[in-house]
Every structure is written in structure tokens, then in C-alpha cells.
CSV table of N, CA and C in Angstrom, one decimal:
chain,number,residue,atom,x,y,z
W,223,UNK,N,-4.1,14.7,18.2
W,223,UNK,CA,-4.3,15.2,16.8
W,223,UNK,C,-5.6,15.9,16.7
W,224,UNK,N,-6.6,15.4,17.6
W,224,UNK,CA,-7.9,16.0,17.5
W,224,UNK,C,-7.8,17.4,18.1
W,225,UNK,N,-7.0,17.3,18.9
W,225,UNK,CA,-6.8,19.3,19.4
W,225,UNK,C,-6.2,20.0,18.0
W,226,UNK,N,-5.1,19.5,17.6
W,226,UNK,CA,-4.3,20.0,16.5
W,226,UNK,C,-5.6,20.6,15.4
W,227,UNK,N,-6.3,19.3,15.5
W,227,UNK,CA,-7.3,20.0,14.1
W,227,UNK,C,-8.5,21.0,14.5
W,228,UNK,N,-8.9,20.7,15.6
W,228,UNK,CA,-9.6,21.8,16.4
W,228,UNK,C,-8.9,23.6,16.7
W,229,UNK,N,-7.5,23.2,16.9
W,229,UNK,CA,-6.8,24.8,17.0
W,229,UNK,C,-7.0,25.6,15.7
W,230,UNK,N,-6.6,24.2,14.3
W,230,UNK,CA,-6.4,25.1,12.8
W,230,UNK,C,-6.7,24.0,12.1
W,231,UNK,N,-8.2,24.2,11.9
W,231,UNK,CA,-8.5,23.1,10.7
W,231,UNK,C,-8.4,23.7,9.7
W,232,UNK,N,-7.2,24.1,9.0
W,232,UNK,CA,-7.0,24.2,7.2
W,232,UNK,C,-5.4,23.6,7.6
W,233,UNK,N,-5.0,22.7,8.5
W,233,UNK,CA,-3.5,22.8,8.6
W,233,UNK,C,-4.0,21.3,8.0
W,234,UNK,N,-3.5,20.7,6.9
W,234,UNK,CA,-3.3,19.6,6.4
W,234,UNK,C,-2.4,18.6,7.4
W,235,UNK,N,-1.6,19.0,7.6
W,235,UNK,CA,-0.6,17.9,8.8
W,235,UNK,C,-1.3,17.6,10.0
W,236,UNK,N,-1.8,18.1,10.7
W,236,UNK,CA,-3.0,17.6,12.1
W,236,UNK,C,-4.0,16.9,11.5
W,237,UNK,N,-4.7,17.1,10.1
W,237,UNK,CA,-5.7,15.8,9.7
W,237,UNK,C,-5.2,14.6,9.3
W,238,UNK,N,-3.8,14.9,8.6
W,238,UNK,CA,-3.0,13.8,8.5
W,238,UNK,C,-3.1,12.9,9.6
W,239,UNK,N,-2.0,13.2,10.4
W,239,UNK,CA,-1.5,12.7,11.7
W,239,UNK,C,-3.0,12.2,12.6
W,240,UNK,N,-4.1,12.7,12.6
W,240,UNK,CA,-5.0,12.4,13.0
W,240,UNK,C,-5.8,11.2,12.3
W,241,UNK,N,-5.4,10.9,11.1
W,241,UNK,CA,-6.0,10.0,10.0
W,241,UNK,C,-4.9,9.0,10.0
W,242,UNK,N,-3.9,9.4,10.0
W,242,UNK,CA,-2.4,8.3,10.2
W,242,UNK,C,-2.8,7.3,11.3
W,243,UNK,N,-3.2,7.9,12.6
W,243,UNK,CA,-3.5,7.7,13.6
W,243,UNK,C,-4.1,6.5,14.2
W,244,UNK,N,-5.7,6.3,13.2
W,244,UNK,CA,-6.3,5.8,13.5
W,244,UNK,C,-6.5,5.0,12.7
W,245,UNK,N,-5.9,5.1,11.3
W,245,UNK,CA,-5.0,4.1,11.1
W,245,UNK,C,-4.4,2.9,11.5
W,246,UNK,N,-3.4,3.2,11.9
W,246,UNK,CA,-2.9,2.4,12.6
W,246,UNK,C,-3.2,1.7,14.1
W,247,UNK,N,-4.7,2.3,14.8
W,247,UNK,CA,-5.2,1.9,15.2
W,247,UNK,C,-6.1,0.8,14.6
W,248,UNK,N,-6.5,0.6,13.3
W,248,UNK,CA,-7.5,-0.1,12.8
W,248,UNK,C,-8.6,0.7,12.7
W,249,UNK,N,-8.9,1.7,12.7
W,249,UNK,CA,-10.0,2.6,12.7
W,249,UNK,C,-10.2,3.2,11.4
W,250,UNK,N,-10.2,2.4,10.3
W,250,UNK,CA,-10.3,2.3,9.0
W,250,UNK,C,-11.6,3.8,8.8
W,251,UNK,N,-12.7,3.3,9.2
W,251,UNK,CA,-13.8,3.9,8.2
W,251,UNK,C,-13.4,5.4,9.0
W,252,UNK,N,-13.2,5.6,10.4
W,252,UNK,CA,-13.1,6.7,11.1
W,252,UNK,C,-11.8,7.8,10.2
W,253,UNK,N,-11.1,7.0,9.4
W,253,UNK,CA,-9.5,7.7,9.4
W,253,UNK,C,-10.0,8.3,8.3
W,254,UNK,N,-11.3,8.1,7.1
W,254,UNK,CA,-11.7,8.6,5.9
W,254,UNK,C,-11.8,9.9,5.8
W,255,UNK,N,-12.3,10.5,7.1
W,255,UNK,CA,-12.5,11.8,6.6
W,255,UNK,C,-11.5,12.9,7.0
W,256,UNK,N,-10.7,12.5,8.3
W,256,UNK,CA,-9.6,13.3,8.3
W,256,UNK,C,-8.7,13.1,7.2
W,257,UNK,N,-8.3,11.8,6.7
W,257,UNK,CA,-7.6,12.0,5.5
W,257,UNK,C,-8.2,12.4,3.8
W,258,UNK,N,-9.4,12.0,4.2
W,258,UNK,CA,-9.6,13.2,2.4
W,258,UNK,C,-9.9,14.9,2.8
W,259,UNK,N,-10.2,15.1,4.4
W,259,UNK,CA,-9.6,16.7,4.4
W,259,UNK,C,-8.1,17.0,4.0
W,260,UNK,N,-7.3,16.0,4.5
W,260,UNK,CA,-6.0,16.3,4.2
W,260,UNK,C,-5.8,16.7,3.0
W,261,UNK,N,-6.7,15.7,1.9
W,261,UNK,CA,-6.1,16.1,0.6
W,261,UNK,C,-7.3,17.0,-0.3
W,262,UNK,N,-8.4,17.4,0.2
W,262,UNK,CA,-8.8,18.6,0.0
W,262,UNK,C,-8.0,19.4,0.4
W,263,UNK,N,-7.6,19.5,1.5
W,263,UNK,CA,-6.5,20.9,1.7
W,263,UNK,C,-5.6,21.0,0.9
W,264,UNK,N,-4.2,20.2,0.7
W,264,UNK,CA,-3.4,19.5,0.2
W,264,UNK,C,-3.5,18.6,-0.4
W,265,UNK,N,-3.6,18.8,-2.1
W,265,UNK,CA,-3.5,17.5,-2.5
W,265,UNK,C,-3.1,16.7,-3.2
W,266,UNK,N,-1.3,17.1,-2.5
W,266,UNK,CA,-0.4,16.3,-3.4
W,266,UNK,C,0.3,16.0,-1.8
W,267,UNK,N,-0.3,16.2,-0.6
W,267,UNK,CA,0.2,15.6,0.4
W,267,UNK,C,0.8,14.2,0.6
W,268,UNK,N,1.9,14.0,0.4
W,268,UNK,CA,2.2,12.8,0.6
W,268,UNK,C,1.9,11.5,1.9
W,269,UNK,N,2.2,11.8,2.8
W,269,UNK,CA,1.3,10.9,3.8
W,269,UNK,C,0.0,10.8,3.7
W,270,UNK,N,-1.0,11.9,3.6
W,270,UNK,CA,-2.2,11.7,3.5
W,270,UNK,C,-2.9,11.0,1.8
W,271,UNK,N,-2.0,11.3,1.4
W,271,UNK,CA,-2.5,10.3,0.1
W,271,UNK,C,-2.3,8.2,0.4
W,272,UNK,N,-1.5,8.6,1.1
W,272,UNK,CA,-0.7,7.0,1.3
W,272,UNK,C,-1.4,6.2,2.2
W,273,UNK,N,-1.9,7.2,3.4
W,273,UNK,CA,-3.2,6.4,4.8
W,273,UNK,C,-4.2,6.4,4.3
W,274,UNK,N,-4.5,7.5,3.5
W,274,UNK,CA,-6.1,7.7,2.8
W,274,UNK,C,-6.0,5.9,1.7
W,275,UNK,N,-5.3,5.6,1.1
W,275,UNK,CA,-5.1,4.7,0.2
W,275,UNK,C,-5.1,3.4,1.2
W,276,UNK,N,-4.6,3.4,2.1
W,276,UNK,CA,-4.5,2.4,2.9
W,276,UNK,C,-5.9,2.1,3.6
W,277,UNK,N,-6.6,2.9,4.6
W,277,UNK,CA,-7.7,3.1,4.7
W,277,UNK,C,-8.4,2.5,3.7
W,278,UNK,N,-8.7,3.2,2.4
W,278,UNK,CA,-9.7,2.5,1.9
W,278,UNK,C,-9.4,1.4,1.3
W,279,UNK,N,-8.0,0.2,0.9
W,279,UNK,CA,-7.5,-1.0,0.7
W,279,UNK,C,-8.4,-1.5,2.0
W,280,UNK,N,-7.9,-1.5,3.2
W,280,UNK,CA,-8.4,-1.9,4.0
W,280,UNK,C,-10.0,-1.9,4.4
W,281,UNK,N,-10.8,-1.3,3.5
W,281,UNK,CA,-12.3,-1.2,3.3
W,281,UNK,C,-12.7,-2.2,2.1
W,282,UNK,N,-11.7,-2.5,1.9
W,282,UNK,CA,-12.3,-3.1,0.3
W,282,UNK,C,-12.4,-1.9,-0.9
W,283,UNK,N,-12.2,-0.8,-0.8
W,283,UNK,CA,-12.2,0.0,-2.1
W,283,UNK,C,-11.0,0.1,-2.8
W,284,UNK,N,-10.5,-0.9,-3.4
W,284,UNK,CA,-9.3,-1.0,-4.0
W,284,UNK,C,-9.3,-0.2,-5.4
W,285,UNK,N,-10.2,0.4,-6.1
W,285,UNK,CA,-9.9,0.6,-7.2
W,285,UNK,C,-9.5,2.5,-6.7
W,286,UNK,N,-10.2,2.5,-5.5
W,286,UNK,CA,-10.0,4.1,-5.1
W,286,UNK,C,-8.6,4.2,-4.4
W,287,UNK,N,-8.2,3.1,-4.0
W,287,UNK,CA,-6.8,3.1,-3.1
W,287,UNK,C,-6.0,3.2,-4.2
W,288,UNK,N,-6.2,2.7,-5.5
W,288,UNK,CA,-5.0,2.4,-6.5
W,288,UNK,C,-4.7,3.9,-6.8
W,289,UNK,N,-5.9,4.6,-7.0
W,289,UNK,CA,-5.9,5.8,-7.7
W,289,UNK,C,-5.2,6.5,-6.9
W,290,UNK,N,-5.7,6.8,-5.4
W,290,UNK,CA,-4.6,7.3,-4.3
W,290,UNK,C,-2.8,7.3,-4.3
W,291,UNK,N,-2.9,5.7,-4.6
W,291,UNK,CA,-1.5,5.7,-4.4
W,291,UNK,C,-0.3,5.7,-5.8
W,292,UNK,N,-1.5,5.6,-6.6
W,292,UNK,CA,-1.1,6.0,-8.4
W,292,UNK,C,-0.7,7.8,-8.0
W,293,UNK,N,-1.0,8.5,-7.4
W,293,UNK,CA,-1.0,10.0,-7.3
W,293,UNK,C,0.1,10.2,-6.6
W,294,UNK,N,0.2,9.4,-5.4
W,294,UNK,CA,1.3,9.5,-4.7
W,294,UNK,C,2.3,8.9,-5.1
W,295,UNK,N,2.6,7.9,-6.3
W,295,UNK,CA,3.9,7.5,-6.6
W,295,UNK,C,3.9,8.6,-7.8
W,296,UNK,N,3.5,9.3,-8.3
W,296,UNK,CA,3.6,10.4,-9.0
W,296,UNK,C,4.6,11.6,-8.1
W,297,UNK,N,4.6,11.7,-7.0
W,297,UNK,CA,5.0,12.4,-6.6
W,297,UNK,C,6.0,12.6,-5.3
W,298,UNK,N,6.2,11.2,-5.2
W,298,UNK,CA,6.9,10.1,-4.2
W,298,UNK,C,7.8,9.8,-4.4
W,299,UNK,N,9.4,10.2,-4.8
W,299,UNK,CA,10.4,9.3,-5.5
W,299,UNK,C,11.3,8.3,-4.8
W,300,UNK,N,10.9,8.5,-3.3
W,300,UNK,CA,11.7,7.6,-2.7
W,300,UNK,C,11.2,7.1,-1.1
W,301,UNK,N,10.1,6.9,-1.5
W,301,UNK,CA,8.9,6.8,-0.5
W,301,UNK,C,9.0,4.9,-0.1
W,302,UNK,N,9.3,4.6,0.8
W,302,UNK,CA,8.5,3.0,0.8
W,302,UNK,C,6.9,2.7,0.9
W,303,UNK,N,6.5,3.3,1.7
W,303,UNK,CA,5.1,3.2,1.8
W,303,UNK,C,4.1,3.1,0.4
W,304,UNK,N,4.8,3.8,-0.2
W,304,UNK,CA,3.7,4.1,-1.8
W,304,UNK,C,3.7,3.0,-2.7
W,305,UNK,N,5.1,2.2,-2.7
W,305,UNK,CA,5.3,0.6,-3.6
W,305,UNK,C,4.7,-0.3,-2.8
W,306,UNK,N,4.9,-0.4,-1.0
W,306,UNK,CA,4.2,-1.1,-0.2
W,306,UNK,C,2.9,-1.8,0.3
W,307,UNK,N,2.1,-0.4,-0.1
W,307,UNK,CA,1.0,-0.1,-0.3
W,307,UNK,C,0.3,-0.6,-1.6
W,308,UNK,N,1.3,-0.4,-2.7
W,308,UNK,CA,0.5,-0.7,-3.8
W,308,UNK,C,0.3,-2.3,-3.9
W,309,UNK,N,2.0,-2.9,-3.3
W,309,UNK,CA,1.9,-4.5,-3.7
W,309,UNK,C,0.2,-4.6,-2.7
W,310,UNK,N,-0.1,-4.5,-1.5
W,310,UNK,CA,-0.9,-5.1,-1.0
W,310,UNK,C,-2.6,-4.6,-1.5
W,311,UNK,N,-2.7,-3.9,-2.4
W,311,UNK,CA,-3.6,-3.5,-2.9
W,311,UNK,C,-3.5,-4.2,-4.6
W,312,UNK,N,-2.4,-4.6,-5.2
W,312,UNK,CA,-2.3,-5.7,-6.5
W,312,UNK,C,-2.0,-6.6,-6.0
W,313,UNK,N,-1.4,-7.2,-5.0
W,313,UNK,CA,-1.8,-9.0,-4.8
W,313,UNK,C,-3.8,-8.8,-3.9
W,314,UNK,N,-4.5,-8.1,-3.7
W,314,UNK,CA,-6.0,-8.3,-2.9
W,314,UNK,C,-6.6,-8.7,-4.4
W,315,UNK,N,-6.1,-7.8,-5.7
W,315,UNK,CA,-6.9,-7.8,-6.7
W,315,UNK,C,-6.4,-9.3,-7.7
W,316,UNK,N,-5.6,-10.1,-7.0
W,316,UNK,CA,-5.0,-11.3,-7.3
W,316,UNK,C,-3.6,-11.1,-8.6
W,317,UNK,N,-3.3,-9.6,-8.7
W,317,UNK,CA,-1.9,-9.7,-9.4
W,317,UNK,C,-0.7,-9.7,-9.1
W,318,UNK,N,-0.6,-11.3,-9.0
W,318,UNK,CA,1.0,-11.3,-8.1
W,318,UNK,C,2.5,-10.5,-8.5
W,319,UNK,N,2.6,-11.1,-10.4
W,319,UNK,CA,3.4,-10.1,-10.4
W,319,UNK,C,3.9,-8.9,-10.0
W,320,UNK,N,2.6,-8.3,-10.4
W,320,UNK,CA,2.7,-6.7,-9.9
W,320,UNK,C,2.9,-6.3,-8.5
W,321,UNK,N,2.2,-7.5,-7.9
W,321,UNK,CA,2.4,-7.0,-6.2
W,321,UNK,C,4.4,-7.2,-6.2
W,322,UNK,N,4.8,-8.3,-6.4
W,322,UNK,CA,6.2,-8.5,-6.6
W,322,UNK,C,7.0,-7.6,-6.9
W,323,UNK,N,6.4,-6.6,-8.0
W,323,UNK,CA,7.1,-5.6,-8.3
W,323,UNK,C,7.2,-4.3,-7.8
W,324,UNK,N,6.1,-4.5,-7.3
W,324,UNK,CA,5.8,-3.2,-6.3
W,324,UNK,C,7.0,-3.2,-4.9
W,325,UNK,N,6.8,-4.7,-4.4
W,325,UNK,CA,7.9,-4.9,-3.2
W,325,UNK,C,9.1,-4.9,-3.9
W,326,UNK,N,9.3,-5.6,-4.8
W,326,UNK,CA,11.3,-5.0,-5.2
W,326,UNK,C,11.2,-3.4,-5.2
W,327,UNK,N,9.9,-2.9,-5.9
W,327,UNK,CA,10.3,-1.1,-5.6
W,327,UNK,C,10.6,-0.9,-4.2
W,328,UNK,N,9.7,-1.2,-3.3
W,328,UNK,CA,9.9,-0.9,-1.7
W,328,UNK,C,11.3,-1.0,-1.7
W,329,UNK,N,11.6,-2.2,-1.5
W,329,UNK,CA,13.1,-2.7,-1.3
W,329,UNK,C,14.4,-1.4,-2.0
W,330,UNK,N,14.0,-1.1,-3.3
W,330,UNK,CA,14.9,-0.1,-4.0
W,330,UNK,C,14.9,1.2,-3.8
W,331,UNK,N,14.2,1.5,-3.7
W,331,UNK,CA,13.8,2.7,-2.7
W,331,UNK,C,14.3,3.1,-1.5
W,332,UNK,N,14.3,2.4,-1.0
W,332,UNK,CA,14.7,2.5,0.9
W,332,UNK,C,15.2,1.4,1.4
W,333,UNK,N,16.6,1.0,1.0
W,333,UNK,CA,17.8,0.1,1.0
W,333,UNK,C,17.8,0.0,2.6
W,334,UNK,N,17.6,0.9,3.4
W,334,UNK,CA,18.6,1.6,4.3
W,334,UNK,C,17.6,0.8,5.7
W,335,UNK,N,15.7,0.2,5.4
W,335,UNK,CA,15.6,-0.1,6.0
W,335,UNK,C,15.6,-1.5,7.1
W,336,UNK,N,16.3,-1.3,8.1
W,336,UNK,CA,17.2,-2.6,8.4
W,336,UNK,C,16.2,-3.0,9.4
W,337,UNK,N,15.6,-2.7,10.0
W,337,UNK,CA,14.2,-3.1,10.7
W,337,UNK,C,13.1,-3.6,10.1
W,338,UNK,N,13.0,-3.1,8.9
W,338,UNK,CA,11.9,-3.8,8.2
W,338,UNK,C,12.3,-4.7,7.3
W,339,UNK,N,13.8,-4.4,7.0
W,339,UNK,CA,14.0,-5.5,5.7
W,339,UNK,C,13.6,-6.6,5.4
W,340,UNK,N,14.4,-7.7,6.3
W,340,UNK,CA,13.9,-9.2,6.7
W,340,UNK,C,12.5,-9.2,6.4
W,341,UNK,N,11.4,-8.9,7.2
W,341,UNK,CA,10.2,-9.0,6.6
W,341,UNK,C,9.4,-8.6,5.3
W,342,UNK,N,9.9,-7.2,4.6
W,342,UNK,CA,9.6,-7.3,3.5
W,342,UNK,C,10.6,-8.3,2.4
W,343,UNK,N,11.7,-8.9,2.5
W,343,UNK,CA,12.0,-9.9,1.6
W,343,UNK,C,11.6,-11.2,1.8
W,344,UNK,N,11.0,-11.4,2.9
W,344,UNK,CA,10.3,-12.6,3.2
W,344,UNK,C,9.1,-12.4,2.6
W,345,UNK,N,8.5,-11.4,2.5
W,345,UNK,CA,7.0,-10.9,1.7
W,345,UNK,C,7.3,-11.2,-0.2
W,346,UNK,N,8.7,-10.7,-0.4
W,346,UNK,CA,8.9,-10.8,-1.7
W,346,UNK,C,9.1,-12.2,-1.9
W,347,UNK,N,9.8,-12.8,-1.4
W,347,UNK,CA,10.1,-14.2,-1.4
W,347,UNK,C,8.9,-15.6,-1.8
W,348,UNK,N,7.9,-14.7,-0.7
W,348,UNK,CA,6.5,-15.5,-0.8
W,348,UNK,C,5.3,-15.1,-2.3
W,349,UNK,N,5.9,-13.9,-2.8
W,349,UNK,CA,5.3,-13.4,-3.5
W,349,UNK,C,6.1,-14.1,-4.7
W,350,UNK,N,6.8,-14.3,-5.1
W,350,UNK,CA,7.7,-15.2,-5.8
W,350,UNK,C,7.3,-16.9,-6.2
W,351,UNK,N,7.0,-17.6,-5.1
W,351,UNK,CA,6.5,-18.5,-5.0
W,351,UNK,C,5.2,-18.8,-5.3
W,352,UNK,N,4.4,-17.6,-4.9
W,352,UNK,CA,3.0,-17.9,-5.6
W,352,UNK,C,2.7,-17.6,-6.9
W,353,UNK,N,4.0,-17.0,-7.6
W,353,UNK,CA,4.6,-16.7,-9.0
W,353,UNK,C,4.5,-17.6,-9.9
W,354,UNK,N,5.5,-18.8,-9.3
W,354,UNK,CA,5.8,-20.1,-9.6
W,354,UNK,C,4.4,-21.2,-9.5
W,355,UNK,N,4.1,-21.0,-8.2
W,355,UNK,CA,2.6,-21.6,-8.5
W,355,UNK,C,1.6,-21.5,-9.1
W,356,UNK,N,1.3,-20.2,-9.4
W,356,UNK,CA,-0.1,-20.3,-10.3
W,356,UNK,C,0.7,-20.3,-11.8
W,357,UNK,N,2.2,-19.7,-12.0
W,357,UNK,CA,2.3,-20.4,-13.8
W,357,UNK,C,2.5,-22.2,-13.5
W,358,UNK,N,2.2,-22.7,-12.7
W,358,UNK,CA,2.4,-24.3,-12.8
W,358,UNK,C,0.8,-24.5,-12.6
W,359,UNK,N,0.4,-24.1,-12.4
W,359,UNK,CA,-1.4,-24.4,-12.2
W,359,UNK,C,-1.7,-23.7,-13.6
W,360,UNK,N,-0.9,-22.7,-14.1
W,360,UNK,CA,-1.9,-22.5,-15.9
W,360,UNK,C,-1.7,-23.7,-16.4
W,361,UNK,N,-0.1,-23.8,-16.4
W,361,UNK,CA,-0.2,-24.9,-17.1
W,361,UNK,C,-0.8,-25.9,-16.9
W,362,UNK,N,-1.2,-26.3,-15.9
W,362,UNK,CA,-1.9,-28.1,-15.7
W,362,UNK,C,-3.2,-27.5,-16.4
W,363,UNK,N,-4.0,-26.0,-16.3
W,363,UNK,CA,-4.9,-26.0,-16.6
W,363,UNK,C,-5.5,-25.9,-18.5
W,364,UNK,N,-4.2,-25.3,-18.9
W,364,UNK,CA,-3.7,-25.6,-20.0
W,364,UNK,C,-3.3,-26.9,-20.6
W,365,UNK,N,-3.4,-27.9,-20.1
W,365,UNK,CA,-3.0,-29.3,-20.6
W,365,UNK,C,-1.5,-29.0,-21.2
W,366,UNK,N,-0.6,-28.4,-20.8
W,366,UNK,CA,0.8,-28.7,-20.7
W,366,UNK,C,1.5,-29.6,-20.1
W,367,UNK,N,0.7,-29.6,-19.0
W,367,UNK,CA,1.7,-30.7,-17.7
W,367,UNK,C,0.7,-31.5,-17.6
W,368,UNK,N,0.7,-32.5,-17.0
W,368,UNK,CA,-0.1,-33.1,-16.5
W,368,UNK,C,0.2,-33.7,-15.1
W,369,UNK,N,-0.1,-33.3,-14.3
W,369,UNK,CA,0.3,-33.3,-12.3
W,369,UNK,C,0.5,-35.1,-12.4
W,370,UNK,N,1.4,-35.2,-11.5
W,370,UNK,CA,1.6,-36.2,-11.0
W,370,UNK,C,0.4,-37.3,-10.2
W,371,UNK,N,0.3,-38.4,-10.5
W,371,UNK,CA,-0.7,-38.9,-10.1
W,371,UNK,C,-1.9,-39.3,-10.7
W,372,UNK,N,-2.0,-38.5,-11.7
W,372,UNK,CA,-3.1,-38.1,-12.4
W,372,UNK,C,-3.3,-38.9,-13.8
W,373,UNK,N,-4.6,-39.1,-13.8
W,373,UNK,CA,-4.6,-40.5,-15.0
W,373,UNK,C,-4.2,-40.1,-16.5
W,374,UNK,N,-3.9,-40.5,-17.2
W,374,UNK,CA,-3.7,-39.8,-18.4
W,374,UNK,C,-4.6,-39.9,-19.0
């Protein structure tokens, strides 16, 4: 991909794929700037909005990943990556729901993926349960319940 962008650096797809790349290598801070050339070029690129978002989730810049992937579900209608992305960028910021909802989007969106399914409904599944757990921890914290064991 580094040749690609070296032949024609205004071609948005070679900084992509070069930013995708390393990516998925774990080369988080490296993948920054091929991917925000991507979306200086392009900037309703859909992959490059989605690695760029990922990337910086994975830096800790979650409020800039939201905005990323808030642009690309604008323009994404049947994308899994962009709901995928979002749950793990709203359960980091501790909102499970929303992460939950984000993965039933994944799931509704792209039915078809039979390789990944299993593990994303095991992800929703777990996200469900930590659902259940923290409204049973308001409530103890709430003095509704009072936990078992516990003195009155």
C-alpha cells in the first residue's frame, strides 16, 4: 500500500488500505495519518472513516472515534463495521446499553455473516448480562434490594 500511495497520493483507496493495514497490524498511532488523508481526500469514505475511528478508539480518543463513526453510520446503511465499532467505543465509555444496541445493529445489518456470527452474539449476550448486573447493583445501591447476606 506504501507503493500505491507513493504512485498517486490523491487516490483515497491506497491511504485507506495502507491505514486499514496497519491497523490491523496494531499500528494504531502509525495508521492516523494515512487514514485522515483518506478523509481529507474523501470524506465521506467509508472504510477510511471506520479504521480512522477504530484507530483512534484504540488510542483512547473516544469522543473523536464517535464523531468518525457518527459520519459513517450517516452514510453506511448496511455496513457491520460502523455498529461494531460503535458498541466498542460506547461500552469503553461504560454505556452498556448502547453498546448492546449497537451489536443488535451489527447483527441486523449483516445477517449473512456466518463466520462471525457466533462471536458477535456471544458479545451481545455478554453485553446483556452486564445489563442485568449493573440494574441489580443500582438497585442495592439505591436501597431497593438489599444483597443477600447482608445485615439489615
Amino acid at each position: 500500500f506504501r507503493a500505491c500511495v507513493r504512485l498517486d497520493p490523491n487516490d483515497p483507496d491506497g491511504h485507506a488500505g495502507l491505514g486499514h493495514a496497519l491497523v490491523e497490524l496494531g499500528e494504531f498511532e502509525a495508521a492516523l495519518a494515512p487514514l485522515r488523508q483518506t478523509v481529507r481526500l474523501h470524506p465521506e469514505h467509508q472504510r477510511g472513516l471506520v479504521f480512522l475511528a477504530a484507530a483512534l478508539h484504540r488510542l483512547g480518543k473516544l469522543p473523536e472515534a464517535e464523531t468518525h463513526l457518527e459520519q459513517a453510520a450517516k452514510r453506511m446503511n448496511r455496513s457491520f463495521w460502523v455498529p461494531w465499532e460503535l458498541s466498542r467505543a460506547r461500552l469503553a465509555r461504560g454505556d452498556v446499553p448502547a453498546a448492546a444496541a449497537a451489536v443488535e445493529e451489527a447483527l441486523r445489518v449483516w445477517p449473512g455473516s456466518h463466520f462471525r456470527r457466533p462471536a458477535v452474539e456471544d458479545e451481545l449476550a455478554r453485553l446483556r448480562a452486564m445489563e442485568k448486573l449493573t440494574g441489580k447493583l443500582a438497585d442495592v445501591v439505591a436501597g431497593k434490594v438489599i444483597p443477600e447476606g447482608a445485615d439489615a
